[in-house]
Amino acid sequence: MTIHLVGGGRDEAWYAELYGPFLAEAGAQPEVACLLLDEGDVPEQFERWSGALTAAAPCRPRAVPVVPGAAFDPAVLDGADAVFVGGGLTPEYASALAGPLGRRLAEHPLPYAGFSAGAAIAAGRAVVGGWLSGGVPVCPEETAEDLDEIEVRDGLGLIAPAVDVHAAQWGTLGRLVEAVARGAVPYGLAIDENTAVTVRGAGARVRGAGRVHLVRPDGGGAAAVRSYRAGEELPL
């Protein structure tokens, strides 16, 4: 199973680059189950995402609401050729999908694409929000996902590194650096907007407008960051 993680962004000029490889792996005219957090605006979200995906390549998007606090039935994926998880409150996506969707994809692999929150929850241990570490700010408060301290929860388990998103645009790289440095996650990827990373096994490749920042522990409570641009490969 190939994993495509998009760090956010709404620039239509990048739709083909960001979503085309995901759709190509799903086959000709694939049915794409679009999992979207239901905050009363699923029709509006779906209009946006169906437009983005069909602009990237011929496909058949299908809306699948993710209802906060309700059990997610993975049977709704029956007949789908690929899975797309959209953006919104990352903690809610993680709570609803981590167990049932993670197990379903482990048993029945499909091409997976996650945008923003959908990228963050792909990890085994997912950074779902927060802006403080021991009361000290490490990223802007408006990126906190309604949380104070940095919080890590179970994710889908599709990849080993944790993921943070909107890295350059929202200043979230500092949150991931702190999570790695203090050992809350083993290592991580911070992805800029209009930028994607494709994960295949132990390797990954960057595409799009910005960079992917690989954060690894560097001993003694430190972390090291190396940034990669489109076309470059990074080891996982």
PDB file of N, CA, C and O in Angstrom, residues 8-77:
ATOM      1  N   GLY A   8      -1.454  20.246   3.329  1.00  0.00           N
ATOM      2  CA  GLY A   8      -2.435  21.319   3.327  1.00  0.00           C
ATOM      3  C   GLY A   8      -2.286  22.175   2.083  1.00  0.00           C
ATOM      4  O   GLY A   8      -1.486  21.888   1.191  1.00  0.00           O
ATOM      5  N   GLY A   9      -3.073  23.235   2.023  1.00  0.00           N
ATOM      6  CA  GLY A   9      -3.007  24.162   0.901  1.00  0.00           C
ATOM      7  C   GLY A   9      -4.150  23.968  -0.078  1.00  0.00           C
ATOM      8  O   GLY A   9      -4.649  22.861  -0.255  1.00  0.00           O
ATOM      9  N   ARG A  10      -4.533  25.060  -0.726  1.00  0.00           N
ATOM     10  CA  ARG A  10      -5.690  25.038  -1.620  1.00  0.00           C
ATOM     11  C   ARG A  10      -5.379  25.620  -2.999  1.00  0.00           C
ATOM     12  O   ARG A  10      -6.269  26.101  -3.688  1.00  0.00           O
ATOM     13  N   ASP A  11      -4.137  25.581  -3.399  1.00  0.00           N
ATOM     14  CA  ASP A  11      -3.744  26.136  -4.687  1.00  0.00           C
ATOM     15  C   ASP A  11      -4.092  25.148  -5.791  1.00  0.00           C
ATOM     16  O   ASP A  11      -3.478  24.080  -5.908  1.00  0.00           O
ATOM     17  N   GLU A  12      -5.066  25.499  -6.623  1.00  0.00           N
ATOM     18  CA  GLU A  12      -5.539  24.598  -7.662  1.00  0.00           C
ATOM     19  C   GLU A  12      -4.443  24.231  -8.659  1.00  0.00           C
ATOM     20  O   GLU A  12      -4.514  23.181  -9.299  1.00  0.00           O
ATOM     21  N   ALA A  13      -3.459  25.090  -8.802  1.00  0.00           N
ATOM     22  CA  ALA A  13      -2.386  24.816  -9.753  1.00  0.00           C
ATOM     23  C   ALA A  13      -1.600  23.560  -9.393  1.00  0.00           C
ATOM     24  O   ALA A  13      -0.925  22.985 -10.258  1.00  0.00           O
ATOM     25  N   TRP A  14      -1.706  23.122  -8.140  1.00  0.00           N
ATOM     26  CA  TRP A  14      -0.929  21.961  -7.687  1.00  0.00           C
ATOM     27  C   TRP A  14      -1.770  20.697  -7.571  1.00  0.00           C
ATOM     28  O   TRP A  14      -1.251  19.644  -7.173  1.00  0.00           O
ATOM     29  N   TYR A  15      -3.045  20.732  -7.907  1.00  0.00           N
ATOM     30  CA  TYR A  15      -3.897  19.561  -7.702  1.00  0.00           C
ATOM     31  C   TYR A  15      -3.382  18.333  -8.453  1.00  0.00           C
ATOM     32  O   TYR A  15      -3.329  17.224  -7.900  1.00  0.00           O
ATOM     33  N   ALA A  16      -3.027  18.479  -9.712  1.00  0.00           N
ATOM     34  CA  ALA A  16      -2.574  17.324 -10.489  1.00  0.00           C
ATOM     35  C   ALA A  16      -1.307  16.735  -9.900  1.00  0.00           C
ATOM     36  O   ALA A  16      -1.149  15.507  -9.826  1.00  0.00           O
ATOM     37  N   GLU A  17      -0.391  17.586  -9.464  1.00  0.00           N
ATOM     38  CA  GLU A  17       0.874  17.119  -8.897  1.00  0.00           C
ATOM     39  C   GLU A  17       0.658  16.409  -7.562  1.00  0.00           C
ATOM     40  O   GLU A  17       1.284  15.388  -7.269  1.00  0.00           O
ATOM     41  N   LEU A  18      -0.256  16.935  -6.751  1.00  0.00           N
ATOM     42  CA  LEU A  18      -0.449  16.388  -5.407  1.00  0.00           C
ATOM     43  C   LEU A  18      -1.296  15.128  -5.407  1.00  0.00           C
ATOM     44  O   LEU A  18      -1.023  14.189  -4.642  1.00  0.00           O
ATOM     45  N   TYR A  19      -2.350  15.087  -6.226  1.00  0.00           N
ATOM     46  CA  TYR A  19      -3.311  13.988  -6.152  1.00  0.00           C
ATOM     47  C   TYR A  19      -3.263  13.040  -7.343  1.00  0.00           C
ATOM     48  O   TYR A  19      -3.786  11.923  -7.256  1.00  0.00           O
ATOM     49  N   GLY A  20      -2.630  13.448  -8.432  1.00  0.00           N
ATOM     50  CA  GLY A  20      -2.565  12.596  -9.612  1.00  0.00           C
ATOM     51  C   GLY A  20      -1.895  11.252  -9.368  1.00  0.00           C
ATOM     52  O   GLY A  20      -2.445  10.206  -9.766  1.00  0.00           O
ATOM     53  N   PRO A  21      -0.726  11.190  -8.714  1.00  0.00           N
ATOM     54  CA  PRO A  21      -0.087   9.891  -8.472  1.00  0.00           C
ATOM     55  C   PRO A  21      -0.927   8.958  -7.609  1.00  0.00           C
ATOM     56  O   PRO A  21      -0.950   7.744  -7.829  1.00  0.00           O
ATOM     57  N   PHE A  22      -1.613   9.505  -6.623  1.00  0.00           N
ATOM     58  CA  PHE A  22      -2.526   8.711  -5.788  1.00  0.00           C
ATOM     59  C   PHE A  22      -3.632   8.093  -6.628  1.00  0.00           C
ATOM     60  O   PHE A  22      -3.911   6.887  -6.541  1.00  0.00           O
ATOM     61  N   LEU A  23      -4.251   8.882  -7.483  1.00  0.00           N
ATOM     62  CA  LEU A  23      -5.344   8.380  -8.304  1.00  0.00           C
ATOM     63  C   LEU A  23      -4.838   7.389  -9.355  1.00  0.00           C
ATOM     64  O   LEU A  23      -5.519   6.402  -9.661  1.00  0.00           O
ATOM     65  N   ALA A  24      -3.656   7.623  -9.893  1.00  0.00           N
ATOM     66  CA  ALA A  24      -3.104   6.705 -10.894  1.00  0.00           C
ATOM     67  C   ALA A  24      -2.901   5.310 -10.312  1.00  0.00           C
ATOM     68  O   ALA A  24      -3.125   4.296 -10.997  1.00  0.00           O
ATOM     69  N   GLU A  25      -2.490   5.243  -9.051  1.00  0.00           N
ATOM     70  CA  GLU A  25      -2.279   3.940  -8.418  1.00  0.00           C
ATOM     71  C   GLU A  25      -3.587   3.216  -8.149  1.00  0.00           C
ATOM     72  O   GLU A  25      -3.599   1.991  -8.007  1.00  0.00           O
ATOM     73  N   ALA A  26      -4.678   3.960  -8.072  1.00  0.00           N
ATOM     74  CA  ALA A  26      -5.974   3.347  -7.777  1.00  0.00           C
ATOM     75  C   ALA A  26      -6.632   2.747  -9.014  1.00  0.00           C
ATOM     76  O   ALA A  26      -7.660   2.070  -8.894  1.00  0.00           O
ATOM     77  N   GLY A  27      -6.075   2.990 -10.193  1.00  0.00           N
ATOM     78  CA  GLY A  27      -6.618   2.400 -11.406  1.00  0.00           C
ATOM     79  C   GLY A  27      -7.397   3.402 -12.239  1.00  0.00           C
ATOM     80  O   GLY A  27      -7.475   4.595 -11.922  1.00  0.00           O
ATOM     81  N   ALA A  28      -7.980   2.892 -13.330  1.00  0.00           N
ATOM     82  CA  ALA A  28      -8.737   3.748 -14.241  1.00  0.00           C
ATOM     83  C   ALA A  28     -10.091   4.107 -13.632  1.00  0.00           C
ATOM     84  O   ALA A  28     -10.804   3.240 -13.132  1.00  0.00           O
ATOM     85  N   GLN A  29     -10.441   5.382 -13.657  1.00  0.00           N
ATOM     86  CA  GLN A  29     -11.718   5.862 -13.114  1.00  0.00           C
ATOM     87  C   GLN A  29     -12.007   5.272 -11.724  1.00  0.00           C
ATOM     88  O   GLN A  29     -13.082   4.709 -11.481  1.00  0.00           O
ATOM     89  N   PRO A  30     -11.088   5.388 -10.780  1.00  0.00           N
ATOM     90  CA  PRO A  30     -11.287   4.732  -9.481  1.00  0.00           C
ATOM     91  C   PRO A  30     -12.405   5.366  -8.668  1.00  0.00           C
ATOM     92  O   PRO A  30     -12.649   6.577  -8.747  1.00  0.00           O
ATOM     93  N   GLU A  31     -13.063   4.537  -7.878  1.00  0.00           N
ATOM     94  CA  GLU A  31     -13.988   5.061  -6.873  1.00  0.00           C
ATOM     95  C   GLU A  31     -13.182   5.413  -5.635  1.00  0.00           C
ATOM     96  O   GLU A  31     -12.485   4.565  -5.070  1.00  0.00           O
ATOM     97  N   VAL A  32     -13.278   6.663  -5.220  1.00  0.00           N
ATOM     98  CA  VAL A  32     -12.503   7.155  -4.082  1.00  0.00           C
ATOM     99  C   VAL A  32     -13.445   7.459  -2.931  1.00  0.00           C
ATOM    100  O   VAL A  32     -14.308   8.341  -3.034  1.00  0.00           O
ATOM    101  N   ALA A  33     -13.292   6.728  -1.840  1.00  0.00           N
ATOM    102  CA  ALA A  33     -14.063   7.019  -0.629  1.00  0.00           C
ATOM    103  C   ALA A  33     -13.433   8.221   0.062  1.00  0.00           C
ATOM    104  O   ALA A  33     -12.282   8.159   0.504  1.00  0.00           O
ATOM    105  N   CYS A  34     -14.176   9.320   0.133  1.00  0.00           N
ATOM    106  CA  CYS A  34     -13.681  10.560   0.724  1.00  0.00           C
ATOM    107  C   CYS A  34     -14.227  10.674   2.146  1.00  0.00           C
ATOM    108  O   CYS A  34     -15.401  10.996   2.347  1.00  0.00           O
ATOM    109  N   LEU A  35     -13.397  10.402   3.144  1.00  0.00           N
ATOM    110  CA  LEU A  35     -13.799  10.443   4.542  1.00  0.00           C
ATOM    111  C   LEU A  35     -13.652  11.873   5.050  1.00  0.00           C
ATOM    112  O   LEU A  35     -12.543  12.411   5.094  1.00  0.00           O
ATOM    113  N   LEU A  36     -14.782  12.476   5.438  1.00  0.00           N
ATOM    114  CA  LEU A  36     -14.825  13.884   5.791  1.00  0.00           C
ATOM    115  C   LEU A  36     -15.518  14.063   7.132  1.00  0.00           C
ATOM    116  O   LEU A  36     -16.627  13.549   7.337  1.00  0.00           O
ATOM    117  N   LEU A  37     -14.876  14.786   8.043  1.00  0.00           N
ATOM    118  CA  LEU A  37     -15.441  14.998   9.373  1.00  0.00           C
ATOM    119  C   LEU A  37     -16.750  15.760   9.266  1.00  0.00           C
ATOM    120  O   LEU A  37     -16.823  16.831   8.655  1.00  0.00           O
ATOM    121  N   ASP A  38     -17.787  15.211   9.867  1.00  0.00           N
ATOM    122  CA  ASP A  38     -19.127  15.785   9.756  1.00  0.00           C
ATOM    123  C   ASP A  38     -19.331  16.844  10.838  1.00  0.00           C
ATOM    124  O   ASP A  38     -19.655  16.544  11.979  1.00  0.00           O
ATOM    125  N   GLU A  39     -19.136  18.084  10.442  1.00  0.00           N
ATOM    126  CA  GLU A  39     -19.418  19.214  11.324  1.00  0.00           C
ATOM    127  C   GLU A  39     -20.559  20.041  10.749  1.00  0.00           C
ATOM    128  O   GLU A  39     -20.654  21.240  10.973  1.00  0.00           O
ATOM    129  N   GLY A  40     -21.439  19.346  10.009  1.00  0.00           N
ATOM    130  CA  GLY A  40     -22.574  20.004   9.397  1.00  0.00           C
ATOM    131  C   GLY A  40     -22.296  20.579   8.025  1.00  0.00           C
ATOM    132  O   GLY A  40     -23.178  21.227   7.430  1.00  0.00           O
ATOM    133  N   ASP A  41     -21.080  20.338   7.508  1.00  0.00           N
ATOM    134  CA  ASP A  41     -20.724  20.937   6.221  1.00  0.00           C
ATOM    135  C   ASP A  41     -20.166  19.918   5.238  1.00  0.00           C
ATOM    136  O   ASP A  41     -19.410  20.283   4.327  1.00  0.00           O
ATOM    137  N   VAL A  42     -20.537  18.640   5.400  1.00  0.00           N
ATOM    138  CA  VAL A  42     -20.003  17.614   4.505  1.00  0.00           C
ATOM    139  C   VAL A  42     -20.321  17.916   3.036  1.00  0.00           C
ATOM    140  O   VAL A  42     -19.450  17.754   2.171  1.00  0.00           O
ATOM    141  N   PRO A  43     -21.538  18.359   2.679  1.00  0.00           N
ATOM    142  CA  PRO A  43     -21.781  18.665   1.255  1.00  0.00           C
ATOM    143  C   PRO A  43     -20.819  19.709   0.699  1.00  0.00           C
ATOM    144  O   PRO A  43     -20.323  19.572  -0.432  1.00  0.00           O
ATOM    145  N   GLU A  44     -20.530  20.735   1.483  1.00  0.00           N
ATOM    146  CA  GLU A  44     -19.602  21.768   1.023  1.00  0.00           C
ATOM    147  C   GLU A  44     -18.182  21.214   0.916  1.00  0.00           C
ATOM    148  O   GLU A  44     -17.458  21.497  -0.056  1.00  0.00           O
ATOM    149  N   GLN A  45     -17.774  20.419   1.927  1.00  0.00           N
ATOM    150  CA  GLN A  45     -16.453  19.807   1.853  1.00  0.00           C
ATOM    151  C   GLN A  45     -16.343  18.888   0.637  1.00  0.00           C
ATOM    152  O   GLN A  45     -15.329  18.904  -0.076  1.00  0.00           O
ATOM    153  N   PHE A  46     -17.375  18.100   0.428  1.00  0.00           N
ATOM    154  CA  PHE A  46     -17.320  17.138  -0.669  1.00  0.00           C
ATOM    155  C   PHE A  46     -17.273  17.841  -2.026  1.00  0.00           C
ATOM    156  O   PHE A  46     -16.580  17.383  -2.943  1.00  0.00           O
ATOM    157  N   GLU A  47     -17.978  18.937  -2.146  1.00  0.00           N
ATOM    158  CA  GLU A  47     -17.931  19.684  -3.404  1.00  0.00           C
ATOM    159  C   GLU A  47     -16.501  20.126  -3.692  1.00  0.00           C
ATOM    160  O   GLU A  47     -16.014  20.029  -4.823  1.00  0.00           O
ATOM    161  N   ARG A  48     -15.821  20.597  -2.641  1.00  0.00           N
ATOM    162  CA  ARG A  48     -14.435  21.015  -2.823  1.00  0.00           C
ATOM    163  C   ARG A  48     -13.553  19.852  -3.226  1.00  0.00           C
ATOM    164  O   ARG A  48     -12.789  19.924  -4.182  1.00  0.00           O
ATOM    165  N   TRP A  49     -13.674  18.736  -2.496  1.00  0.00           N
ATOM    166  CA  TRP A  49     -12.754  17.625  -2.736  1.00  0.00           C
ATOM    167  C   TRP A  49     -13.068  16.851  -4.006  1.00  0.00           C
ATOM    168  O   TRP A  49     -12.149  16.386  -4.690  1.00  0.00           O
ATOM    169  N   SER A  50     -14.319  16.710  -4.338  1.00  0.00           N
ATOM    170  CA  SER A  50     -14.639  16.045  -5.599  1.00  0.00           C
ATOM    171  C   SER A  50     -14.107  16.868  -6.761  1.00  0.00           C
ATOM    172  O   SER A  50     -13.596  16.320  -7.750  1.00  0.00           O
ATOM    173  N   GLY A  51     -14.183  18.206  -6.630  1.00  0.00           N
ATOM    174  CA  GLY A  51     -13.632  19.061  -7.666  1.00  0.00           C
ATOM    175  C   GLY A  51     -12.123  18.948  -7.771  1.00  0.00           C
ATOM    176  O   GLY A  51     -11.572  18.897  -8.876  1.00  0.00           O
ATOM    177  N   ALA A  52     -11.448  18.900  -6.618  1.00  0.00           N
ATOM    178  CA  ALA A  52      -9.984  18.796  -6.628  1.00  0.00           C
ATOM    179  C   ALA A  52      -9.518  17.469  -7.216  1.00  0.00           C
ATOM    180  O   ALA A  52      -8.591  17.422  -8.035  1.00  0.00           O
ATOM    181  N   LEU A  53     -10.155  16.388  -6.819  1.00  0.00           N
ATOM    182  CA  LEU A  53      -9.723  15.066  -7.275  1.00  0.00           C
ATOM    183  C   LEU A  53     -10.022  14.865  -8.756  1.00  0.00           C
ATOM    184  O   LEU A  53      -9.181  14.341  -9.507  1.00  0.00           O
ATOM    185  N   THR A  54     -11.209  15.257  -9.192  1.00  0.00           N
ATOM    186  CA  THR A  54     -11.532  15.075 -10.607  1.00  0.00           C
ATOM    187  C   THR A  54     -10.717  16.015 -11.487  1.00  0.00           C
ATOM    188  O   THR A  54     -10.477  15.723 -12.664  1.00  0.00           O
ATOM    189  N   ALA A  55     -10.266  17.148 -10.942  1.00  0.00           N
ATOM    190  CA  ALA A  55      -9.372  18.027 -11.689  1.00  0.00           C
ATOM    191  C   ALA A  55      -7.995  17.395 -11.859  1.00  0.00           C
ATOM    192  O   ALA A  55      -7.298  17.649 -12.847  1.00  0.00           O
ATOM    193  N   ALA A  56      -7.596  16.558 -10.891  1.00  0.00           N
ATOM    194  CA  ALA A  56      -6.287  15.905 -10.955  1.00  0.00           C
ATOM    195  C   ALA A  56      -6.279  14.741 -11.934  1.00  0.00           C
ATOM    196  O   ALA A  56      -5.286  14.524 -12.641  1.00  0.00           O
ATOM    197  N   ALA A  57      -7.388  13.967 -11.987  1.00  0.00           N
ATOM    198  CA  ALA A  57      -7.468  12.796 -12.869  1.00  0.00           C
ATOM    199  C   ALA A  57      -8.907  12.296 -12.870  1.00  0.00           C
ATOM    200  O   ALA A  57      -9.652  12.530 -11.899  1.00  0.00           O
ATOM    201  N   PRO A  58      -9.334  11.605 -13.915  1.00  0.00           N
ATOM    202  CA  PRO A  58     -10.685  11.047 -13.925  1.00  0.00           C
ATOM    203  C   PRO A  58     -10.878  10.073 -12.760  1.00  0.00           C
ATOM    204  O   PRO A  58     -10.065   9.166 -12.546  1.00  0.00           O
ATOM    205  N   CYS A  59     -11.935  10.273 -11.986  1.00  0.00           N
ATOM    206  CA  CYS A  59     -12.208   9.411 -10.841  1.00  0.00           C
ATOM    207  C   CYS A  59     -13.652   9.599 -10.421  1.00  0.00           C
ATOM    208  O   CYS A  59     -14.355  10.491 -10.915  1.00  0.00           O
ATOM    209  N   ARG A  60     -14.088   8.757  -9.480  1.00  0.00           N
ATOM    210  CA  ARG A  60     -15.465   8.799  -8.984  1.00  0.00           C
ATOM    211  C   ARG A  60     -15.443   8.973  -7.467  1.00  0.00           C
ATOM    212  O   ARG A  60     -15.484   7.997  -6.727  1.00  0.00           O
ATOM    213  N   PRO A  61     -15.358  10.209  -6.980  1.00  0.00           N
ATOM    214  CA  PRO A  61     -15.364  10.430  -5.531  1.00  0.00           C
ATOM    215  C   PRO A  61     -16.726  10.088  -4.917  1.00  0.00           C
ATOM    216  O   PRO A  61     -17.771  10.262  -5.545  1.00  0.00           O
ATOM    217  N   ARG A  62     -16.679   9.609  -3.677  1.00  0.00           N
ATOM    218  CA  ARG A  62     -17.902   9.287  -2.924  1.00  0.00           C
ATOM    219  C   ARG A  62     -17.743   9.807  -1.508  1.00  0.00           C
ATOM    220  O   ARG A  62     -16.755   9.498  -0.829  1.00  0.00           O
ATOM    221  N   ALA A  63     -18.693  10.580  -1.031  1.00  0.00           N
ATOM    222  CA  ALA A  63     -18.607  11.154   0.313  1.00  0.00           C
ATOM    223  C   ALA A  63     -18.905  10.109   1.373  1.00  0.00           C
ATOM    224  O   ALA A  63     -19.884   9.366   1.276  1.00  0.00           O
ATOM    225  N   VAL A  64     -18.064  10.061   2.402  1.00  0.00           N
ATOM    226  CA  VAL A  64     -18.266   9.190   3.557  1.00  0.00           C
ATOM    227  C   VAL A  64     -18.133  10.055   4.809  1.00  0.00           C
ATOM    228  O   VAL A  64     -17.021  10.382   5.236  1.00  0.00           O
ATOM    229  N   PRO A  65     -19.237  10.486   5.418  1.00  0.00           N
ATOM    230  CA  PRO A  65     -19.152  11.314   6.618  1.00  0.00           C
ATOM    231  C   PRO A  65     -18.516  10.563   7.787  1.00  0.00           C
ATOM    232  O   PRO A  65     -18.802   9.386   8.014  1.00  0.00           O
ATOM    233  N   VAL A  66     -17.668  11.257   8.514  1.00  0.00           N
ATOM    234  CA  VAL A  66     -17.083  10.748   9.757  1.00  0.00           C
ATOM    235  C   VAL A  66     -17.745  11.523  10.886  1.00  0.00           C
ATOM    236  O   VAL A  66     -17.497  12.719  11.057  1.00  0.00           O
ATOM    237  N   VAL A  67     -18.586  10.847  11.631  1.00  0.00           N
ATOM    238  CA  VAL A  67     -19.395  11.517  12.648  1.00  0.00           C
ATOM    239  C   VAL A  67     -18.659  11.504  13.986  1.00  0.00           C
ATOM    240  O   VAL A  67     -18.350  10.431  14.517  1.00  0.00           O
ATOM    241  N   PRO A  68     -18.350  12.669  14.562  1.00  0.00           N
ATOM    242  CA  PRO A  68     -17.667  12.706  15.853  1.00  0.00           C
ATOM    243  C   PRO A  68     -18.453  11.958  16.924  1.00  0.00           C
ATOM    244  O   PRO A  68     -19.672  12.113  17.041  1.00  0.00           O
ATOM    245  N   GLY A  69     -17.753  11.133  17.677  1.00  0.00           N
ATOM    246  CA  GLY A  69     -18.376  10.399  18.772  1.00  0.00           C
ATOM    247  C   GLY A  69     -19.129   9.159  18.366  1.00  0.00           C
ATOM    248  O   GLY A  69     -19.616   8.421  19.230  1.00  0.00           O
ATOM    249  N   ALA A  70     -19.235   8.889  17.073  1.00  0.00           N
ATOM    250  CA  ALA A  70     -19.949   7.701  16.600  1.00  0.00           C
ATOM    251  C   ALA A  70     -18.951   6.653  16.129  1.00  0.00           C
ATOM    252  O   ALA A  70     -17.845   6.976  15.690  1.00  0.00           O
ATOM    253  N   ALA A  71     -19.355   5.387  16.217  1.00  0.00           N
ATOM    254  CA  ALA A  71     -18.500   4.302  15.752  1.00  0.00           C
ATOM    255  C   ALA A  71     -18.409   4.340  14.224  1.00  0.00           C
ATOM    256  O   ALA A  71     -19.427   4.493  13.537  1.00  0.00           O
ATOM    257  N   PHE A  72     -17.209   4.206  13.706  1.00  0.00           N
ATOM    258  CA  PHE A  72     -17.013   4.196  12.260  1.00  0.00           C
ATOM    259  C   PHE A  72     -17.097   2.762  11.760  1.00  0.00           C
ATOM    260  O   PHE A  72     -16.399   1.877  12.259  1.00  0.00           O
ATOM    261  N   ASP A  73     -17.951   2.533  10.783  1.00  0.00           N
ATOM    262  CA  ASP A  73     -18.134   1.206  10.210  1.00  0.00           C
ATOM    263  C   ASP A  73     -17.294   1.094   8.946  1.00  0.00           C
ATOM    264  O   ASP A  73     -17.627   1.703   7.923  1.00  0.00           O
ATOM    265  N   PRO A  74     -16.211   0.322   8.964  1.00  0.00           N
ATOM    266  CA  PRO A  74     -15.354   0.233   7.778  1.00  0.00           C
ATOM    267  C   PRO A  74     -16.027  -0.412   6.583  1.00  0.00           C
ATOM    268  O   PRO A  74     -15.503  -0.332   5.465  1.00  0.00           O
ATOM    269  N   ALA A  75     -17.194  -1.023   6.775  1.00  0.00           N
ATOM    270  CA  ALA A  75     -17.912  -1.603   5.640  1.00  0.00           C
ATOM    271  C   ALA A  75     -18.320  -0.540   4.628  1.00  0.00           C
ATOM    272  O   ALA A  75     -18.594  -0.870   3.465  1.00  0.00           O
ATOM    273  N   VAL A  76     -18.350   0.728   5.042  1.00  0.00           N
ATOM    274  CA  VAL A  76     -18.698   1.790   4.096  1.00  0.00           C
ATOM    275  C   VAL A  76     -17.648   1.931   3.003  1.00  0.00           C
ATOM    276  O   VAL A  76     -17.886   2.595   1.987  1.00  0.00           O
ATOM    277  N   LEU A  77     -16.494   1.290   3.190  1.00  0.00           N
ATOM    278  CA  LEU A  77     -15.443   1.334   2.168  1.00  0.00           C
ATOM    279  C   LEU A  77     -15.611   0.257   1.109  1.00  0.00           C
ATOM    280  O   LEU A  77     -14.861   0.239   0.127  1.00  0.00           O
TER     281      LEU A  77
END
